[in-house]
Structure formats: structure tokens, C-alpha cells
Amino acid sequence: MVPVLVVWLALCLSGTWAVDRSNFKTCDQSSFCKRQRALKPGESPYRALLETMELTNTRLTLQLINDNNKVRLLLELYRLQGNMTRVKINELKPLKPRYEVPDVLVREPPTEPLSVLSQDENGVVLSLGVESQRVIVSAQPFRLDIVEGHNVLMSLNSRGLLAFEHLRMRKDTQAEPEAENKEEADTAHQAETTKEEEEKVEEGMWEETFKSHSDSKPNGPSAVSLDFSLPGVEHVYGIPEHADTLRLKTTDNGDPYRLYNLDVFQYELYNPMALYGAVPVMLAHNTQRTTGIFWLNAAETWVDISSNTAGKTVFGKMLDYVQGSSETPQTDVRWISESGIIDVFIMLGPTPKDIFSQYASLTGTQSFPPLSSLGYHQCRWNYNDQEDVRSVDAGFDEHDIPYDFIWLDIEHTDGKRYFTWDPHKFASPKDMLQGLKDKKRNMVAIVDPHIKVDSNYKIHNEIRSRGFYVKNKDGGDYEGWCWPGNAGYPDFTQPDMRAWWASMFSYDQYEGSMDNLYTWNDMNEPSVFNGPEVTMHKDAVHGSWEHRDVHNLYGLYVHRATMEGLIQRSGGVERPFVLTRAFFAGSQRYGAVWTGDNAAEWDHLKISIPMCLSLGLVGISFCGADVGGFFKSPSPELLVRWYQTGAYQPFFRAHAHLDTPRREPWLFGPENTALIREVIRQRYTFLPYWYQLFYHAYRTGEPVMRALWVEYPQDPATFAVDDEFLIGRDLLVHPVTEEGARGVTAFLPGKEEVWFDIHTFQKHNGAQNLYIPVTMSSIPVFQRGGSIIPRKLRVRRSSACMEHDPYTLFVALNTRRTAEGELYIDDGHTFNFDNKEFIHRRLFFSNNVLSSVNVAPEAQFTTKSWIERVVILGASKPRKVTLITAGKLKTAEAPVFRLDFDFDASVSVLTIRKPSMNAGEDWSMALQ
């Protein structure tokens, strides 16, 4: 076994960095995907048995029968609150229970009554209660259509590709099911296999081999599949994680998109290969409507996409129009999973923000992070020792660059034993942490879920003695190779294991830890160097279930247990920060993610934008990419451009491989140091806006970093844009991602909008492609007219040092000469905001009056910060500016304070200086 690890390490540390695609399966090499993809459309064997229909206040049930093998399925249909429909399909009487995903939904979704509108021998029509929405269930072949008025919104099994491989006994074994189960199975024809079926047994159904790895498949074939048709739709998005464009491509001429969490060594771009995380959520959008499909299955999943307009050029579409072609655009999607059941949530929008709300009601919202985690993070594999940490920390002060977190990778531990410190290199971790804390800075240390098998290692001994390791197919502890060498893998699917893991983060258990030490979960796909596809064997066992059933949940459970540990160590007071590489639907509740092991290449910089945009669409807002690229060494130009991009993405961290030259921001010459310093400082000035957006993401599920079509859903020009993005709705960012660029063309959306360059205050009209000359100091960022953005312009060494500093309000007027925005303030690090300890104010400008009003009068919080400046873009020069502050707004004879101001006529910018009102009080400022 040792040579396997040696070879892996040699690959990791060599200068040749590229994914070995032969390590990862194609659809043809995945037997269930190959079987399901071979099915022909239009030949569905499934028929609805309408006489079995039962309707209660909460659901409709109906049996389906496969006329080829007589196996019956149970269909459950639910109308959910919030304009959603849930469809579940399982075997009526399975040979043994099939896996249903737990812990992802935040609660059992509340239902609303269904009612039958009509029924005959061909089908049944049900009311969904929203306007003219109906569900039409057709009997033969089984088909389900969701209709609004005369329009079909979505069809299920319209192509006849529903497939449900029932559990059965293997005919070449002598084993028999238990008597009770056998009787049930025989009754439902589940254990019977016709001669026709016996002839159809294919390679890979009962055992499968990939490279040198064998999968015993004790339950045999168990795949499920269902097709969805989306009339009128040409644009679909989501199903991260893939290194691909924002708009998903058709897969007719290649592999489907794959969802299977894997440790992919320097991934390739623009292909559907699986990566570290899997969120089985797809959004479909056209100018009339946004819909969503949430396929709740944690097994390996493939998603096929086809379209009747794929491949047509703009000219071809115009020709269709001229010739009067009546073909309606349609996208067809097919989901294929290896095991489990069909459990799908259909979100009917109709707006993008409705979809975000609907999905958040199912899986929760982005956790509200501590303010410090929105600052800059400095990381590499690895900072060598405490002196190295001290030196890097001092370097930031010497070069006047702010940062909030410094990170330690795996080398900080005692021989890759997590929850420990190297006794020579990190002999006094508390001294190191206290030195950072004195400067109001923090540290993140890595804690991976593979545990070194070592009888002298307390963590291993505890897990083994408690029986908490994942088991192999023979009942022993599953072991594989990872960074420590031979390692065990805790079974995080077990609540007792997660509770124990959480307890290990307490200060008395995690020696050397302090309250400014946070956590990074890497390798939690899980990564197994000598396993099939560099992950765990599918026939490994988690309690009653195989790993194949739960695979995509493993990283979520690690993330959750770690997050709970950080909360518990503070007695439930402090908000945690935990970064994860692997994720699933619901991972947004537990912290941040990043895009994994990218490379110092221009295309990897570009792909970071659609990768994070895709994650935002499915609830995960706290996303970023390794600034500078993890593998290889960036040129100074690429590094600067990456900092300029990363500073405007939610998670802002520089990271680098062990074998790359050091790349702290000041190591590339004074010019580049100045450029990097400037953009990091820009990030810190916008922290109030970032923090407010994360608060909204926590409350509503709306993404922080947004695709343009989210805010301009009726403008087809935005539907495929993925080289620029919005932060909230009020900042538009078009990073420079081309080597040697002298200009970029940014699309400014909105026919009625105006956009202001945040650097020059130049005003531009919306609905245009704007060419912008750029230099190395340029990053095109625009503030939307009609918005007010609070900033803090006094940048200090960390975010906590800026806590009491004053605000500058940037008021960008629209064509109606109005604007609005918000200001949110709390303590920045505790859960006290849930107890109404915060300030939330609405800022608005109308009729030449700028006002601040309290939108949460029940909340109680005080701040020492004040408003020191107001900058109004698109303004006219007033004769005077007056202010009325709190307590005097309702007094007829309240004193009026005249304020000093400057007006720059060349760009129509009015700057009002030193109004000096407290940021938490009511005030009104008039321009006369």
C-alpha cells in the first residue's frame, strides 16, 4: 500500500499538473448510466392505475405499473405551500427499504390541499390552487403535466424515460429473503424475474470493476431516472459544481453533467466532469418565467440536457421566424441516479427571487458569517512555523495592507494528526494566536475527516473504540490512504459521531485553540488516494446503508459537525466560520465553499465567475476561488488581475501549492504591491455593503453575487452573460480577465437605468455595450443609479479595527432623481442579532431630501459610528444643504444645521462634508 501514497505524493509535488481523466468514469464506464442512457424515448412501459388513486388533505397517491415486468411503484404527489409541487416515486413493496435523503430539508414542507377537477379513464386533472395552475396525470403511458392557463410549464415522463430498477434477488445465489419480506415481495412481483428479464442481465448490474477496483453491488441494480420537458425554455442553469459556463450546455454529443463529489486533481475547464460538490438543483428561465427542479438524491447522478434549438445559429433562428416556423423552443432534462428513490421538488416561481425563496424554504439560507470572514484571507500550503506566521503578519503591517485571517494547511499538525500541532514548528500555538488577537486578527487551521490509524493518537482511539468509523463490506473498519498514510474515515452520517466530533473543538479538547481559531474542512468528498476515482468504495457501509446511497452527503455532514463544534465551544454565542470543499444541497447553512484546486492560468481566472454564479443560484452565496491559482505560478499581471477579481467575489482568499514560489502581496515589486494594496483596501471600504448583503441572503435566500438575468429577467441580452456580475443589485463588476488587455466591453443592463463608474463617477446609460479602456490599475465597477451604498473609507489593519469608524454614503441618482439603500449594523460576530440586537435603517433620497429611517423599531443596538460624508452622484448644485437630526424631526421649531459641501460640475458630484449624525439615528438632509 505504501507505494500508492508515494506515487500520489510524487504527482502532487511534481511540476506536471494536469487531471488524469482515466482516473474518473465516463457515462459509458458507469454501468447504470450506460444502461439508462440506452433507453429509447417514446417507449415508456409505465401505466398509471387510476383505480388505486387516493386523495387526502395532504397528498395524492397512485400506483404505477411497469407493463413489462409487472412491478408496481407508488407515486405520491404533494402541493406545497409557496407555489411548489413535490413528486415522490418509490417501489410499492420493495425487497428492503430504499434510501431517502435525511437532514437536507430544514423541515417537512407544509402542504396545501389538492382537489380533483375532472377524471376519466385516461387521466385525472387536479387543481394546484394558484390562479389557473393544474396538474394533469395521464394514465397510459404515465405522464404528468403542470399547466397554467393554456401553457404547459413542465412535463414529467413526456419522453417516456422514467425508469426504476426494482430491488430483486440475485438468481445465481442460494440466499432467500426473510419469510415476511419474501411474502410481500412475491405479492408485489418484486422478487420475480421473468425469463425475458433474465436474458437482459447486463454486465455491471451485480458487480462492477473500474481499473483495479471492484464494486460488489450486494443489492444489484437500483437506478432511478426521470425526464422533464420545459416548453419555451432555451436557458437552464445550476447543478454545480462544474468548471463550465453559467448557461448549461446540451449533452447530446458527449457525457451528461455528472454530480458525484470527487477530489479532482487540477480540473479541466469547460466540460461536464464531476468536481468537489454536487447540488442537484436546476433553474430554467425565459422572459416570462423562472422555474426550478430540485432532485433530492445523494447517490451518483448524471444529468442529460437536450434542446430543439441547440446548434441553431442566430441566422437559423431568424430564418425560422421569417418562414413562420411554429416550433416552440424546448429544453429536455433527464436525471439519472444510481440508487435511492425519485423525490423531486418542482418550484414554479414565477420570478427568480420567488425561486430563491422557494428553495430556501426547503433547504435553508446562507449562514450569516462573522464580518471578519468577509475581509481578506492569506493562505498557502504551508506557512512553515510560528516565526513564519509572525513574519507574514508583520509584512502586511509593513506594507499597509489589511487582512483578517491567516491560514495553516496540513503541515501545521503533528504528523497529519488533526486537532494537534507540530511540537517543534508550532510549539506554543496560544502565543501565536494571542499575537494575532492583539491585532484583532484571526487564524484558520485545517481539520480533515481522514484520521491517521495510530494507536498513540487519541482521536483515532476514541473513534475506533466508539465504533464510529465507516465499515467495509466485510464489517471491519474501512481504511484508505490519504495525507497521513493509512487512515480511517469517521461515519458522519451517524448523529452520535457528529456530536462527538463537535465536542472535539471545545477548548479543553482541542489543545492550543482559542476563540480566534476557525476551521477548514478539506478532502471531505471523501478523498481516498487508493480508492476508486480517488474516493470511497461504494460498497462501504454507513449503518444500514451503502456508501453509494449517501456519497454526496458526506461532505455536508463533515461541514455541519464542524460548524456545530465551533458554535458549541462558545456556548452558542459566537458565529462560526468553516470552509468546506465538498458540499450538497443545504451546505449553505454551514459556511463557505471554494472552487478547489485551480491553476494559475487566465482561463481559470475567467471560470471562477460562472462557477460562483452557479453556486449562488442554488443557495450557496459564500463562494470564492483561490486568488492567483493553487497550482503553478502566476505572472505578476495575472496575479494583480486575480486580486482585482477576487476582491469583488464573496470569499476572498489567496492560496498556493506547497511547490510554488512564495507569493505574498509584496513579493512582486513596488508597482504590483501598490496595485494589490489598492484593491484589497477597496474591498475593505465596501465591507458594510457586503455585510448587509449577507444579512439579506440569510433572511431571504437571495444570492450575494448575482447573474445579470436575476435582476433583469426580461432582457435576453443578459441570459448568457458570465464574464461580469452583480453584487446585490447595485454594483456591476466586469473584471479584466484577458492577458494584455487594453480595454473591455461591459454590458450595462436596463433600458431605464444609469450606471456610475465608482472610480471616476462618470455616468453611463443602461442597455448598452460600453467599451472601457483599461490599465493595470483598472477594474470596471459601476454603481446603479437609484441606489445608496454605505462604505467605510478609513481602512485599517483588519475589519475589527474599523468597527467604530464612520460611514460615507454614496448616493447614485437615477433618471427620476431618486435613490434608496440600507444600512445594517450589529456586533459583527455573535448570534445576538437573532435577539433583535442590531440596527437596520432604510436610506432614501426623493424630492431633494435624503433621509434615514428605522425599519426595525423593535430592535435595540447602539453604535459609535457616524456619517462623516455624503457623496451624491448625478446631482445638481444646491444653494444650501440643511440637516435635522433625531428627536428634532417632529418638532416644528427644530433647529436646522447648515452643512458644508463641494460640487464638481464636471461629473455632477455633490460632496457633503461632516454632517456627523450617529449612524443609528433618524435624520433628514435637504438640498435647497
XYZ file of N, CA and C in Angstrom, residues 45 65 80 104 142 206 219 230 249 316 342 457 495 508 688 709 725 745 772 792 898:
63
model
N -42.867 1.933 -20.453
C -43.703 0.796 -20.053
C -44.626 1.105 -18.880
N -47.642 0.907 -12.786
C -47.211 -0.453 -13.066
C -46.338 -0.459 -14.306
N -47.304 21.922 -2.300
C -46.619 22.540 -1.163
C -46.924 24.029 -1.104
N -31.397 17.177 4.914
C -31.184 18.255 3.958
C -32.314 19.273 4.030
N -47.893 6.645 -18.497
C -47.930 7.608 -17.396
C -47.187 8.877 -17.791
N -24.646 -6.579 -11.287
C -24.464 -7.244 -9.985
C -23.035 -7.147 -9.474
N -26.840 -5.265 -3.559
C -28.264 -5.050 -3.816
C -28.619 -5.061 -5.295
N -39.359 21.159 -20.731
C -39.555 22.563 -20.367
C -39.893 23.358 -21.621
N -24.921 23.589 -21.084
C -24.893 23.196 -22.483
C -25.691 21.909 -22.690
N -30.096 31.060 -38.338
C -31.053 29.963 -38.454
C -32.345 30.260 -37.720
N -37.009 8.410 -6.332
C -37.267 9.681 -7.004
C -38.008 10.575 -6.014
N -2.622 7.853 18.933
C -3.351 9.062 18.541
C -4.732 9.024 19.178
N -25.569 10.534 13.883
C -25.660 11.710 14.776
C -24.703 11.641 15.963
N -10.953 22.717 25.781
C -10.228 21.754 26.614
C -9.855 20.487 25.844
N -19.259 47.239 4.682
C -20.644 47.431 5.137
C -21.672 46.925 4.125
N -29.140 38.183 -15.289
C -30.538 37.888 -15.601
C -31.415 37.810 -14.350
N -20.820 40.435 -13.441
C -21.804 40.013 -12.447
C -22.215 41.201 -11.601
N -15.230 45.296 -22.945
C -16.575 45.742 -23.294
C -17.541 45.193 -22.265
N -14.489 50.063 -22.482
C -13.798 50.759 -21.394
C -12.292 50.533 -21.553
N -17.016 52.419 4.271
C -16.102 52.948 5.286
C -14.768 53.199 4.605
N -26.813 74.045 8.978
C -26.311 74.173 7.610
C -25.003 73.425 7.484
